[in-house]
Coordinates of C-alpha atoms in Angstrom, one line a residue:
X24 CA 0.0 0.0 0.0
X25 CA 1.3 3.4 -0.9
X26 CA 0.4 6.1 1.3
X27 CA 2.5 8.9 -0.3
X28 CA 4.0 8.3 -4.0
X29 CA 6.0 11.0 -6.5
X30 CA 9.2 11.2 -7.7
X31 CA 12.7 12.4 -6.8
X32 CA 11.8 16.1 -8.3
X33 CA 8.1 15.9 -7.1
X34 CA 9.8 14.8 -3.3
X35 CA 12.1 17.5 -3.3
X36 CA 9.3 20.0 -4.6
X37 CA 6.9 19.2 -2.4
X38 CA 9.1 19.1 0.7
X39 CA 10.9 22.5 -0.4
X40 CA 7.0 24.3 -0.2
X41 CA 5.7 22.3 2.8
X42 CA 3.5 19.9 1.1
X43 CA 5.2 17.2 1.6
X44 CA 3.5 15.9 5.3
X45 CA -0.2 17.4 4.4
X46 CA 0.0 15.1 1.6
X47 CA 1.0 12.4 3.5
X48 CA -1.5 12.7 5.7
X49 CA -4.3 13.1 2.7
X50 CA -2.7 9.6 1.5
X51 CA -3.2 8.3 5.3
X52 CA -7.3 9.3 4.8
X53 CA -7.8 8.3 1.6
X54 CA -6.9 4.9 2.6
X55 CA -9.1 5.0 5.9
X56 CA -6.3 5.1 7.9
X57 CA -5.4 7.3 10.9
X58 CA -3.0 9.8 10.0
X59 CA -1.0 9.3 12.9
X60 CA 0.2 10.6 16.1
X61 CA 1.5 14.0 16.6
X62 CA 5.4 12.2 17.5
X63 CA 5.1 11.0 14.1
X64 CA 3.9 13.8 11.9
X65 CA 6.9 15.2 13.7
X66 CA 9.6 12.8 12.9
X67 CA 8.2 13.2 9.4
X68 CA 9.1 16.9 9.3
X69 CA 12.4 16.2 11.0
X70 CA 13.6 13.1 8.9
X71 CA 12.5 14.0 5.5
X72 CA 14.4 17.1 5.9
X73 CA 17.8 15.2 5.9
X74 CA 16.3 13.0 3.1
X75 CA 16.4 16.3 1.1
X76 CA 19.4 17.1 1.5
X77 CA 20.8 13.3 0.8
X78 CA 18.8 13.6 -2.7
X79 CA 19.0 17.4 -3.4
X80 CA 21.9 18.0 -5.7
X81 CA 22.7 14.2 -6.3
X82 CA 23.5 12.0 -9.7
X83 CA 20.1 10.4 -8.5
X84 CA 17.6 10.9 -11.6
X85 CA 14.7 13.6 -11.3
X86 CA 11.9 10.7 -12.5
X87 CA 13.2 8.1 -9.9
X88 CA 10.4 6.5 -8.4
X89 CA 9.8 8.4 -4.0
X90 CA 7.5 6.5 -1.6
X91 CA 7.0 7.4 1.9
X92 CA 5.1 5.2 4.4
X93 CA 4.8 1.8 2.3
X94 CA 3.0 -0.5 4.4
X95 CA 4.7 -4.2 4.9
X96 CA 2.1 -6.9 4.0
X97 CA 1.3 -8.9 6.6
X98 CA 2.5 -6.7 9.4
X99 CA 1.0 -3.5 10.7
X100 CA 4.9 -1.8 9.9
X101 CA 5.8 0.7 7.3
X102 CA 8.4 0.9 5.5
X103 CA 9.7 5.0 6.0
X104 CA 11.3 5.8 2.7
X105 CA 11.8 3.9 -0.8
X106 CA 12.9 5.4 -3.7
X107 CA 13.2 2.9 -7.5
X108 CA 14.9 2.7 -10.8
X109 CA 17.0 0.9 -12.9
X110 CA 20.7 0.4 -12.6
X111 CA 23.1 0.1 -16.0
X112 CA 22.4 -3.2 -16.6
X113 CA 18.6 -2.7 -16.4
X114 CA 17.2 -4.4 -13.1
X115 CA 14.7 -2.8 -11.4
X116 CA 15.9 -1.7 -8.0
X117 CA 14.9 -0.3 -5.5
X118 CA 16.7 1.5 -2.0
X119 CA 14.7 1.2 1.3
X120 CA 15.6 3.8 4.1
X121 CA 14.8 2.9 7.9
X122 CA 15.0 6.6 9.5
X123 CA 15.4 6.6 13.0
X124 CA 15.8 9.7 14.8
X125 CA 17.9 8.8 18.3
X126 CA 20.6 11.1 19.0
X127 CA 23.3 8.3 20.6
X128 CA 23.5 9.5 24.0
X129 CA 21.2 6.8 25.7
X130 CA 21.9 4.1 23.2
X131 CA 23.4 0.7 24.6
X132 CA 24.6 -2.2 22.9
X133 CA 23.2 -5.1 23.7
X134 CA 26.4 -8.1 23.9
X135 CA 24.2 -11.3 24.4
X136 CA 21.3 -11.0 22.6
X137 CA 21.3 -10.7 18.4
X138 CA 20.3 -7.7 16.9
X139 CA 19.3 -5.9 19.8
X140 CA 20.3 -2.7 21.0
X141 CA 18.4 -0.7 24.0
X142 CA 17.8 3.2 23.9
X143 CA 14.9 5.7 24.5
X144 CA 11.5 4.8 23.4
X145 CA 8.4 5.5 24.8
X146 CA 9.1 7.2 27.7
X147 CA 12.2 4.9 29.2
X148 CA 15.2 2.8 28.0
X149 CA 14.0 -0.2 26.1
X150 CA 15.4 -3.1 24.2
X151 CA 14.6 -2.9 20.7
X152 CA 15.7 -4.3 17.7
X153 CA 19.1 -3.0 15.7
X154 CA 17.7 -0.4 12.6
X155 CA 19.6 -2.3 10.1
X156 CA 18.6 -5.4 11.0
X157 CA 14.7 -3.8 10.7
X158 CA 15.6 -2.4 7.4
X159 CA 17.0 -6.3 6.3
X160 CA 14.0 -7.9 7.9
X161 CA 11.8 -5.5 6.3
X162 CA 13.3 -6.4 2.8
X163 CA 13.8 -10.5 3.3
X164 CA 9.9 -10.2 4.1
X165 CA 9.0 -8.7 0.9
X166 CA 11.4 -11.0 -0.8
X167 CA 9.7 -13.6 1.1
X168 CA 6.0 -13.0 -0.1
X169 CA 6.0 -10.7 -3.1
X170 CA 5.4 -11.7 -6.6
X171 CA 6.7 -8.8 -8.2
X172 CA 9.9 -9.4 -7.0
X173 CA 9.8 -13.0 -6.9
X174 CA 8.7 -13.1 -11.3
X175 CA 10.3 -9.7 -12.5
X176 CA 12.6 -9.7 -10.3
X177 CA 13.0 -6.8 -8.0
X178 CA 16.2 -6.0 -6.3
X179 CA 15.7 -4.9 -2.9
X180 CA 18.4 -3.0 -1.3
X181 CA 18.1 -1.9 2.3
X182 CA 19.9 0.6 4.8
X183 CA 19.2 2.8 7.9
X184 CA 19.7 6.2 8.4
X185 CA 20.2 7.4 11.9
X186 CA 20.5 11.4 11.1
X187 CA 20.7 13.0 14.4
X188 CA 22.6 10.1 16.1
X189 CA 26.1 12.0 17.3
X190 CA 29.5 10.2 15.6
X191 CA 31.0 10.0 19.1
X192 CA 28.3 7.1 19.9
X193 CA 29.1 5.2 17.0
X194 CA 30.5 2.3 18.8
X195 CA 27.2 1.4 20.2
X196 CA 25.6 1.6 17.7
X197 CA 27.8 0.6 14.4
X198 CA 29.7 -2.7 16.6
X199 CA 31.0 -5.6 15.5
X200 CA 28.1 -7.8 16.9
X201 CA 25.6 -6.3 14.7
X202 CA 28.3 -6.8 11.5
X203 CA 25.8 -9.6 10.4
X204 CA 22.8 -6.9 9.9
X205 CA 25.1 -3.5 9.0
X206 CA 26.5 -5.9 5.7
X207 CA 22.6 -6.7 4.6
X208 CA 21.9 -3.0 5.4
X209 CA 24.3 -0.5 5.7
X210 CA 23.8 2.0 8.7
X211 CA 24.5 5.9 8.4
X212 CA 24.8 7.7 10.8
X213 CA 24.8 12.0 11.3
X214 CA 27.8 13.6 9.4
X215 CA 27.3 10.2 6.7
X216 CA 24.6 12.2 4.5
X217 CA 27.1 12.3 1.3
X218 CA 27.7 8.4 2.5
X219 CA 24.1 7.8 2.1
X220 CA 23.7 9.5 -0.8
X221 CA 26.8 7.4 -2.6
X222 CA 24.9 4.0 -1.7
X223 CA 21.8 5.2 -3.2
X224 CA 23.6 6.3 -6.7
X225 CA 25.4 3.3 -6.9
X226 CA 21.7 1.2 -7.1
X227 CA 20.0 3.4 -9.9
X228 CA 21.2 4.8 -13.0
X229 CA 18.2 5.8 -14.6
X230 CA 14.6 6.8 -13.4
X231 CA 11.6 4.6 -13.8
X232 CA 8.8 7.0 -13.1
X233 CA 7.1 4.8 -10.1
X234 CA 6.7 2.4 -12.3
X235 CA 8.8 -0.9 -9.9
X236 CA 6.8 1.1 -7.1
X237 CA 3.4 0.2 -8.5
X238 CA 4.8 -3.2 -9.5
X239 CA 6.0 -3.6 -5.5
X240 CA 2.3 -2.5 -4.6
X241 CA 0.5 -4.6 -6.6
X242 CA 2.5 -7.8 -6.6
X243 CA 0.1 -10.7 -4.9
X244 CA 1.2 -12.5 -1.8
X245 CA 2.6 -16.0 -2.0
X246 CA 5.6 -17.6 -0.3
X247 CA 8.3 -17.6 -2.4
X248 CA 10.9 -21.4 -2.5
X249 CA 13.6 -20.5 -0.3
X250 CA 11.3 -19.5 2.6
X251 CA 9.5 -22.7 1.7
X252 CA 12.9 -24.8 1.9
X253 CA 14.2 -22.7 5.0
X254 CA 10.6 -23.2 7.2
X255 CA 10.9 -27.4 6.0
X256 CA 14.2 -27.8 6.8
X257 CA 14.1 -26.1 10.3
X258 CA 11.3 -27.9 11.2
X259 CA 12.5 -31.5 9.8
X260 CA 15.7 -31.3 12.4
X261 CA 13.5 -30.7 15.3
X262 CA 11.7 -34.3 16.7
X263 CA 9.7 -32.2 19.1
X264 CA 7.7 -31.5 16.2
X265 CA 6.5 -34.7 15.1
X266 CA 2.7 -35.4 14.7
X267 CA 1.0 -38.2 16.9
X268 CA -2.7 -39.6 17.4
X269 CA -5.5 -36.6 17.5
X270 CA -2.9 -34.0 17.0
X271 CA -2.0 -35.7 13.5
X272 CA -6.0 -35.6 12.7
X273 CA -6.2 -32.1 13.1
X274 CA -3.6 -31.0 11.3
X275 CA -4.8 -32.8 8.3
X276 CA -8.4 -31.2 8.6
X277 CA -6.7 -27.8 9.3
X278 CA -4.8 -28.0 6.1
X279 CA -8.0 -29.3 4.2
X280 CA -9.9 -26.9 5.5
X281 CA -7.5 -24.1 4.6
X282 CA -7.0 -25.2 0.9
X283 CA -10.5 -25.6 0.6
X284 CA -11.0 -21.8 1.5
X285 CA -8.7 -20.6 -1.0
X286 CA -10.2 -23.0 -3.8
X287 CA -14.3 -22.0 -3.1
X288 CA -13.7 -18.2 -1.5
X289 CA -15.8 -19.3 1.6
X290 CA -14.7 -18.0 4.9
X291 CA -14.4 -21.3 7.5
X292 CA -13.4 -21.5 10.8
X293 CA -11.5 -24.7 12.8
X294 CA -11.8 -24.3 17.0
X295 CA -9.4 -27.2 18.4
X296 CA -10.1 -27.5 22.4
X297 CA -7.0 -28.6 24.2
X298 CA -6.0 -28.9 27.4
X299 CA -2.4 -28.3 29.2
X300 CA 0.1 -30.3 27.2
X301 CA -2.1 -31.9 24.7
X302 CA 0.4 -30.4 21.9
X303 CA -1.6 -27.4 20.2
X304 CA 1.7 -25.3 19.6
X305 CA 2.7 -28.5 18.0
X306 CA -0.2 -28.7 15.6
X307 CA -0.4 -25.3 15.1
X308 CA 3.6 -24.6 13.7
X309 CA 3.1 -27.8 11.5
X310 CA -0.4 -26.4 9.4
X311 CA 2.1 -23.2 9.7
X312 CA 4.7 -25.2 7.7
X313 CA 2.3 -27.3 5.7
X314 CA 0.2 -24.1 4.6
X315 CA 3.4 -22.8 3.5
X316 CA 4.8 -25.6 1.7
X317 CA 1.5 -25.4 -0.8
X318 CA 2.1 -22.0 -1.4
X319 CA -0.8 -20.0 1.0
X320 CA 0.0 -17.4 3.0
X321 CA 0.0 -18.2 6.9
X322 CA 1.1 -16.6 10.4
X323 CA 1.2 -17.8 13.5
X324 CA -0.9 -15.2 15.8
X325 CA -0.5 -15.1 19.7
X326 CA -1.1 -12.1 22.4
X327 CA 1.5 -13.8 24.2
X328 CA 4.7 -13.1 23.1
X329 CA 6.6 -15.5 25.1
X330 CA 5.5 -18.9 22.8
X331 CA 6.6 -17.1 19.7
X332 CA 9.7 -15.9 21.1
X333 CA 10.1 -19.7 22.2
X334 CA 9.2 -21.4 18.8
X335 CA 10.9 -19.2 16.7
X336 CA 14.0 -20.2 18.3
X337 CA 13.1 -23.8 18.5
X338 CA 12.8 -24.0 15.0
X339 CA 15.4 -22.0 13.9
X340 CA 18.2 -23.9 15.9
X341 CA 21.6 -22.6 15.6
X342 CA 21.0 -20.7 12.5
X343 CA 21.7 -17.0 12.4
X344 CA 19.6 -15.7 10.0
X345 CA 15.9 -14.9 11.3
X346 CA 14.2 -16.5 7.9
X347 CA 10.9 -17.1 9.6
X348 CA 10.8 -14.0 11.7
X349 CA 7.7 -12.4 9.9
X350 CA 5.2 -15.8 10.1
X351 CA 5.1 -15.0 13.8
X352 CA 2.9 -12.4 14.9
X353 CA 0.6 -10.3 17.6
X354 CA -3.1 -10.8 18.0
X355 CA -3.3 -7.2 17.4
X356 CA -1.9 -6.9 14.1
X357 CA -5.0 -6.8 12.1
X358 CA -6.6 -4.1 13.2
X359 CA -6.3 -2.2 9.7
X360 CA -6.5 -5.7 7.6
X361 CA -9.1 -5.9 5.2
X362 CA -11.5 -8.8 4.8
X363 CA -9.8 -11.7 3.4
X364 CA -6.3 -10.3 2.8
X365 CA -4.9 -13.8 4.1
X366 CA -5.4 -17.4 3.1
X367 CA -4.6 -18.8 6.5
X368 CA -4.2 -17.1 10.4
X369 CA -3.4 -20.0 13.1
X370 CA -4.6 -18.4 16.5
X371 CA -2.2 -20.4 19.4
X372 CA -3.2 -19.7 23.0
X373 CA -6.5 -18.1 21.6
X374 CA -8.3 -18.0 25.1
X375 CA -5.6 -14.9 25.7
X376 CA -7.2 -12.4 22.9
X377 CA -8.4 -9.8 24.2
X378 CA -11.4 -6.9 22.8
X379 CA -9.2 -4.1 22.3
X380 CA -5.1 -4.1 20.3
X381 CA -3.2 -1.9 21.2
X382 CA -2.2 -0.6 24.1
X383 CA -4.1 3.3 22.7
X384 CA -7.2 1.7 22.0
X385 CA -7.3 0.9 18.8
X386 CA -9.6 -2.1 17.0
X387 CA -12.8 -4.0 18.2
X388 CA -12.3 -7.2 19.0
X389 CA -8.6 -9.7 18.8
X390 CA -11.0 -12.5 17.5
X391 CA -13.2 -10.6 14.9
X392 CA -9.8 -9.2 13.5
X393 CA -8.4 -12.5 13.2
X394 CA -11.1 -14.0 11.5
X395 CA -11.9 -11.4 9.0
X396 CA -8.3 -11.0 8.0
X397 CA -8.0 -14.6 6.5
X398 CA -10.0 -17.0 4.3
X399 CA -9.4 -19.7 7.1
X400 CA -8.6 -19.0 10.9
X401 CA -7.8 -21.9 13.2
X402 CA -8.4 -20.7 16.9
X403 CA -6.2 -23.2 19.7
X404 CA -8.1 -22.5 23.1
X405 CA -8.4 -23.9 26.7
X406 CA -11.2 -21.9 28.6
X407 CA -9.2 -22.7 31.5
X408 CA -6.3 -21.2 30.9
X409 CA -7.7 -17.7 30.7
X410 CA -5.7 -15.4 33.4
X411 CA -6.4 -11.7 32.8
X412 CA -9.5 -9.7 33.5
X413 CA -8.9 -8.9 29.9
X414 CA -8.5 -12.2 28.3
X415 CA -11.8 -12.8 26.0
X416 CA -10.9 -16.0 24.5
X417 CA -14.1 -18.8 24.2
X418 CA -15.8 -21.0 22.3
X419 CA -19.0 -19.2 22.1
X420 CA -17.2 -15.8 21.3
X421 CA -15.3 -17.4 18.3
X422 CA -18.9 -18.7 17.1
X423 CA -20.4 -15.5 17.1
X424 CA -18.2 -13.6 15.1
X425 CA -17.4 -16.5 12.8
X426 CA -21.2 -16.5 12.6
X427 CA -21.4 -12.6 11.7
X428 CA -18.6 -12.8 9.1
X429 CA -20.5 -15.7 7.1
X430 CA -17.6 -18.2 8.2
X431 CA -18.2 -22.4 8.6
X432 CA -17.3 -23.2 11.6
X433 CA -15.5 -26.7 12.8
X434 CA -15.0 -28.0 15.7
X435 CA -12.6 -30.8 17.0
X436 CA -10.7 -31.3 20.5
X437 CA -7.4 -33.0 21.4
X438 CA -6.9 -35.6 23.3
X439 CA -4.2 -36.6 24.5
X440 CA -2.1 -35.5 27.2
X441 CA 1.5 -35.4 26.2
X442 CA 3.0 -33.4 29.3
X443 CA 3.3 -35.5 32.8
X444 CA 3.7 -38.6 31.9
X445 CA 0.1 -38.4 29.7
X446 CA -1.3 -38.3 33.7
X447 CA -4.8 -37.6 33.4
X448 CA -5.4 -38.3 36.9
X449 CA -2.6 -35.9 38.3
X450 CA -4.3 -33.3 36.2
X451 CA -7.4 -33.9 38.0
X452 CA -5.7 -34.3 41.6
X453 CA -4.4 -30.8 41.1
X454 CA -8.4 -29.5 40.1
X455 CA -9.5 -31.2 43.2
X456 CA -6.3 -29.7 45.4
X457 CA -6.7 -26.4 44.2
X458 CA -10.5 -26.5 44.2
X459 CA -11.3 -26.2 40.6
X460 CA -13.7 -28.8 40.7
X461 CA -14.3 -32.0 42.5
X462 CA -12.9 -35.1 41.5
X463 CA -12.2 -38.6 42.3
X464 CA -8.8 -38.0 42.4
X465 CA -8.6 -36.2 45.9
X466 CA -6.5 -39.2 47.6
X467 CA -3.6 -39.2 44.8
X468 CA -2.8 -40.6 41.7
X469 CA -1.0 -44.0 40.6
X470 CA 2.0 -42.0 39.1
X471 CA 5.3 -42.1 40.7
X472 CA 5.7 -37.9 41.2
X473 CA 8.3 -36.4 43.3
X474 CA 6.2 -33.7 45.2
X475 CA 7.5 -31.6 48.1
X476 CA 6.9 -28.8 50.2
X477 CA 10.1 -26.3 51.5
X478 CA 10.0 -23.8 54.6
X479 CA 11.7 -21.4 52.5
X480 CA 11.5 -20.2 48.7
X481 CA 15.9 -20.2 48.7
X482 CA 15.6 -24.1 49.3
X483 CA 13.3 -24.3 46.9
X484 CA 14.9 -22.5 44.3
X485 CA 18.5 -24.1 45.2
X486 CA 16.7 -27.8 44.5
X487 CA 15.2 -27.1 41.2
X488 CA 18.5 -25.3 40.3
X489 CA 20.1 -28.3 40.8
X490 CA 17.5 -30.0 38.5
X491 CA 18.2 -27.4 35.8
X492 CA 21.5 -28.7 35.5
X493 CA 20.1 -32.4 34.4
X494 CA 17.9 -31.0 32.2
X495 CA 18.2 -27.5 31.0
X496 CA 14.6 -27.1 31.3
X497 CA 13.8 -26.5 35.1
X498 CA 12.5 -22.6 35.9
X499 CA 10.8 -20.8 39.3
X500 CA 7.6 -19.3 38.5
X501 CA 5.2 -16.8 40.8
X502 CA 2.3 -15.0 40.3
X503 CA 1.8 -11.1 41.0
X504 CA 2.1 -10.5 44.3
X505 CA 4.7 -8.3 44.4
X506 CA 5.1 -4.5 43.5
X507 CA 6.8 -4.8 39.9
X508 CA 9.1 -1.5 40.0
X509 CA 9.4 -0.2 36.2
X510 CA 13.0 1.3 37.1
X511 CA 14.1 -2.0 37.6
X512 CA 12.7 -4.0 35.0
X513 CA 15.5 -4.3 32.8
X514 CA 18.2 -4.8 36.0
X515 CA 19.1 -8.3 37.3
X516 CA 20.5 -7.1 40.2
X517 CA 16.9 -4.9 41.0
X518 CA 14.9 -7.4 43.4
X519 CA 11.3 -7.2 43.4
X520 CA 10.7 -10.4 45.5
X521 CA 12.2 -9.9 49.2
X522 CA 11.4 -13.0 51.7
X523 CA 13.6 -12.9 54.4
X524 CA 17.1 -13.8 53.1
X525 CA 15.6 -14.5 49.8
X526 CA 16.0 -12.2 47.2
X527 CA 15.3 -12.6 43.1
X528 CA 14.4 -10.5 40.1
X529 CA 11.1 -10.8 39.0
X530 CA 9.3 -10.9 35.4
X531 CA 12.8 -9.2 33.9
X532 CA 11.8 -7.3 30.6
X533 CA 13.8 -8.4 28.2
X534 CA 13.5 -9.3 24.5
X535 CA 15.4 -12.9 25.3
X536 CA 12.7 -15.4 25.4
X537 CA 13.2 -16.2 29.1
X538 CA 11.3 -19.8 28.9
X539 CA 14.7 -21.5 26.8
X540 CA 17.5 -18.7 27.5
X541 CA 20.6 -19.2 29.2
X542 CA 20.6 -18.0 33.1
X543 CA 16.8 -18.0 33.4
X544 CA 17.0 -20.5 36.5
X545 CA 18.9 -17.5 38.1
X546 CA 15.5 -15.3 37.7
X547 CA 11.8 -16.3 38.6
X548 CA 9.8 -15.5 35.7
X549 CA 5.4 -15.2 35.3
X550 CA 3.0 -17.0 34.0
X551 CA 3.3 -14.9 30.7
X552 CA 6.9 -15.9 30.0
X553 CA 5.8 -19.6 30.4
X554 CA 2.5 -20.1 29.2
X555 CA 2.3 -22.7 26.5
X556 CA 6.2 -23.9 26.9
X557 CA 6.7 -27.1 28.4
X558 CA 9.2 -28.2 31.3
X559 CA 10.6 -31.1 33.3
X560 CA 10.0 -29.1 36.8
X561 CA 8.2 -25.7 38.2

């Protein structure tokens, strides 16, 4: 979607008289969009500025194709600045610009995580992710899905362009750590405007009027063979992911439902009831794959960050390279889709969706969204699971708006009980213990279960420490009872929960998914870092 298109002489024109944010904010309207907030019509008349002066006087040609605000499809992002043509030989190219506008005085790099630096957003220092490897992710996704590119092709050639960030902060920003991302997309900083303006001569020769712009547009969505090779690989080397009993029959009517959808047009709907452990994540990634691997369009949709976090890394192993970054999303990313824009949406964990999705407000309802985005949704759920006042996940919700958006609905449960030992009966001694419901379990269960109780939470956490080093997979868990001080979210050495001698950081923010990462066992973590992972101990 283009929201503001011209060329290099009708970008420079129209930023030289002051028309250049008034008509990106008609573009915003004319596509029923919001035209944003007022931080971001600022950084539009801050950043577009220094894209002036990087075009203004260059060898760039006046009828290169300009676009400003491109949307990504299947994300809610936007690309900030693209600008197309043709290089000597005759491929269409075309430059992407990631502007950022930090200044390099509270930016940190971050050593042990990939691609992440922290700096000022929103108000406080925040991890976030490295602008060059957002400008390469932004391009390998459109690589990834676009036909234009895929069938003409399109050269895609990304950087990022932070113009007020101060030379003497380089080092944090420009490391060797990130040398991975800053060699797919080469980062400029302030004082690298000529720099810039170098890389982008170097891609096009002569003008193309728009014209690979349009073509970028209007391409249709389908997964292109390397991402279809990558995703079947990855998930081939991982036995975790194998198929058994029930969850083998849904995936198959999953995957017949969605082909199905994209053959006859009509909208259906599969709801698969699960309980703990009965393997839902595990169905869901492999109709994920499978959808894939037939060409449809599919992402895997949570509110949860903490499973996608978890399964992106599962699958991707040891591998660098963050192929299948973009098929895991939020349950709030569809707030401006329109109706049908997706073949397939796979909704993991869907008892967390909430009404509103974002945190300002915006959209109607997680579930509605989902389902009016795609051809075929499949909604994962356990009613039971549901832990926020806000959490609006069930059945009978999913019916009704599958109802109101003409869609068939399915409906199939799973089975089996993969986690503890496939214990049915320890499931339904802890209902009866913790007074869920009564059962005939209240005197035990035939298992053999190590279960104890300590005095004191340093015990505790020193015994299934000790079981973390047998099996990497051991983690301390509590719920919110403490005061969780935003000042020391980010700190390890902050304590939040104080009991006696006992002391531990709780719920750390950090972009590491804490279920699988190195040195978790040294933190106690919530319920929404662990939901939907499995373990050896809690």
């Amino acid at each position: 979607m283009l929201i503001y298109e011209s060329t290099k002489s009708g970008f420079l024109d129209d930023n030289l008289t002051d028309q250049l944010v008034p008509k990106i904010k008609q573009g915003y309207e004319s596509k029923g969009l919001g035209i944003g907030s007022e931080s971001e019509v600022r950084s539009w008349e801050n950043s577009f500025q220094y894209m002036h002066k990087v075009l203004s006087g260059s060898d760039l040609p006046d009828d290169a194709g300009v676009a400003i605000e491109f949307k990504i499809p299947l994300t809610s992002r936007r690309i900030d600045f693209l600008i197309s043509g043709y290089d000597e030989a005759g491929n269409a190219n075309v430059a992407i610009v990631e502007l950022k506008q930090w200044d390099g005085k509270t930016t940190e790099t971050v050593a042990d995580q990939d691609g992440i630096v922290k700096t000022f957003l929103g108000g406080g220092i925040r991890e976030t992710i490295h602008p060059s490897y957002q400008a390469a992710s932004y391009a390998q996704l459109l690589r990834d899905f676009n036909t234009s590119i895929q069938e003409k092709p399109i050269h895609l050639y990304p950087a990022a362009y932070l113009h007020n960030f101060k030379p003497q902060y380089r080092e944090t920003i420009d490391n060797q750590i990130y040398q991975p991302y800053t060699e797919q997309a080469p980062l400029y900083i302030r004082g690298d405007a000529k720099k810039l303006r170098s890389f982008l001569e170097t891609q096009i020769d002569v003008g193309d009027d728009r014209e690979t712009l349009y073509e970028l547009s209007e391409g249709e969505l389908r997964p292109a063979k390397t991402l279809q090779d990558s995703l079947l690989a990855m998930l081939e080397e991982q036995d975790e992911f194998t198929l058994i009993d029930s969850q083998k029959v849904i995936f198959e009517t999953g995957v017949e439902m969605a082909q199905r959808s994209h053959r006859d047009g009509q909208k259906r709907v599969l709801i698969v009831d699960g309980g703990p452990g009965t393997g839902k994540t595990v169905v869901a990634i492999n109709i994920l794959s499978e959808l894939i691997q037939n060409d449809l369009v599919a992402q895997y949709v949570s509110k949860n960050r903490a499973p996608r976090a978890v399964y992106k890394e599962k699958l991707r192993g040891d591998k660098l390279v963050k192929e299948i970054e973009h098929l895991f999303t939020g349950a709030g990313s569809y707030v401006e889709t329109e109706a049908d824009t997706l073949p397939a949406l796979i909704a993991d964990e869907a008892h967390r969706l909430n009404a509103e999705s974002t945190f300002f407000g915006r959209g109607e309802n997680q579930i509605m969204e989902i389902i009016n985005a795609a051809k075929f949704s499949v909604f994962f759920i356990d009613e039971s699971q549901r832990v926020h006042i806000d959490d609006i996940g069930s059945k009978e919700e999913i019916r009704k708006h599958a109802h109101d958006l003409g869609a068939e609905v399915e409906e199939l449960t799973l089975e089996s009980q993969f986690r503890c030992n496939g214990s049915e009966g320890y499931l339904a001694w802890l209902d009866d213990v913790l007074e869920i419901r009564d059962t005939a379990n209240a005197d035990g269960f035939d298992l053999d279960y190590d279960l104890q109780v300590f005095d004191d939470p340093q015990t505790l956490h020193e015994t299934i420490a000790r079981r973390n080093e047998e099996t990497r997979l051991s983690r301390v868990v509590a719920g919110y009872c403490w005061e969780w001080d935003k000042e020391g979210r980010s700190n390890p050495e902050a304590y939040d929960i104080k009991i006696g001698d006992y002391e531990q950081s709780w719920n750390l923010d950090t972009s590491e998914p804490w279920a699988i990462a190195e040195g978790s066992i040294d933190e106690v973590g919530c319920i929404h870092t662990c939901q939907a992972v499995s373990y050896t101990h809690l």
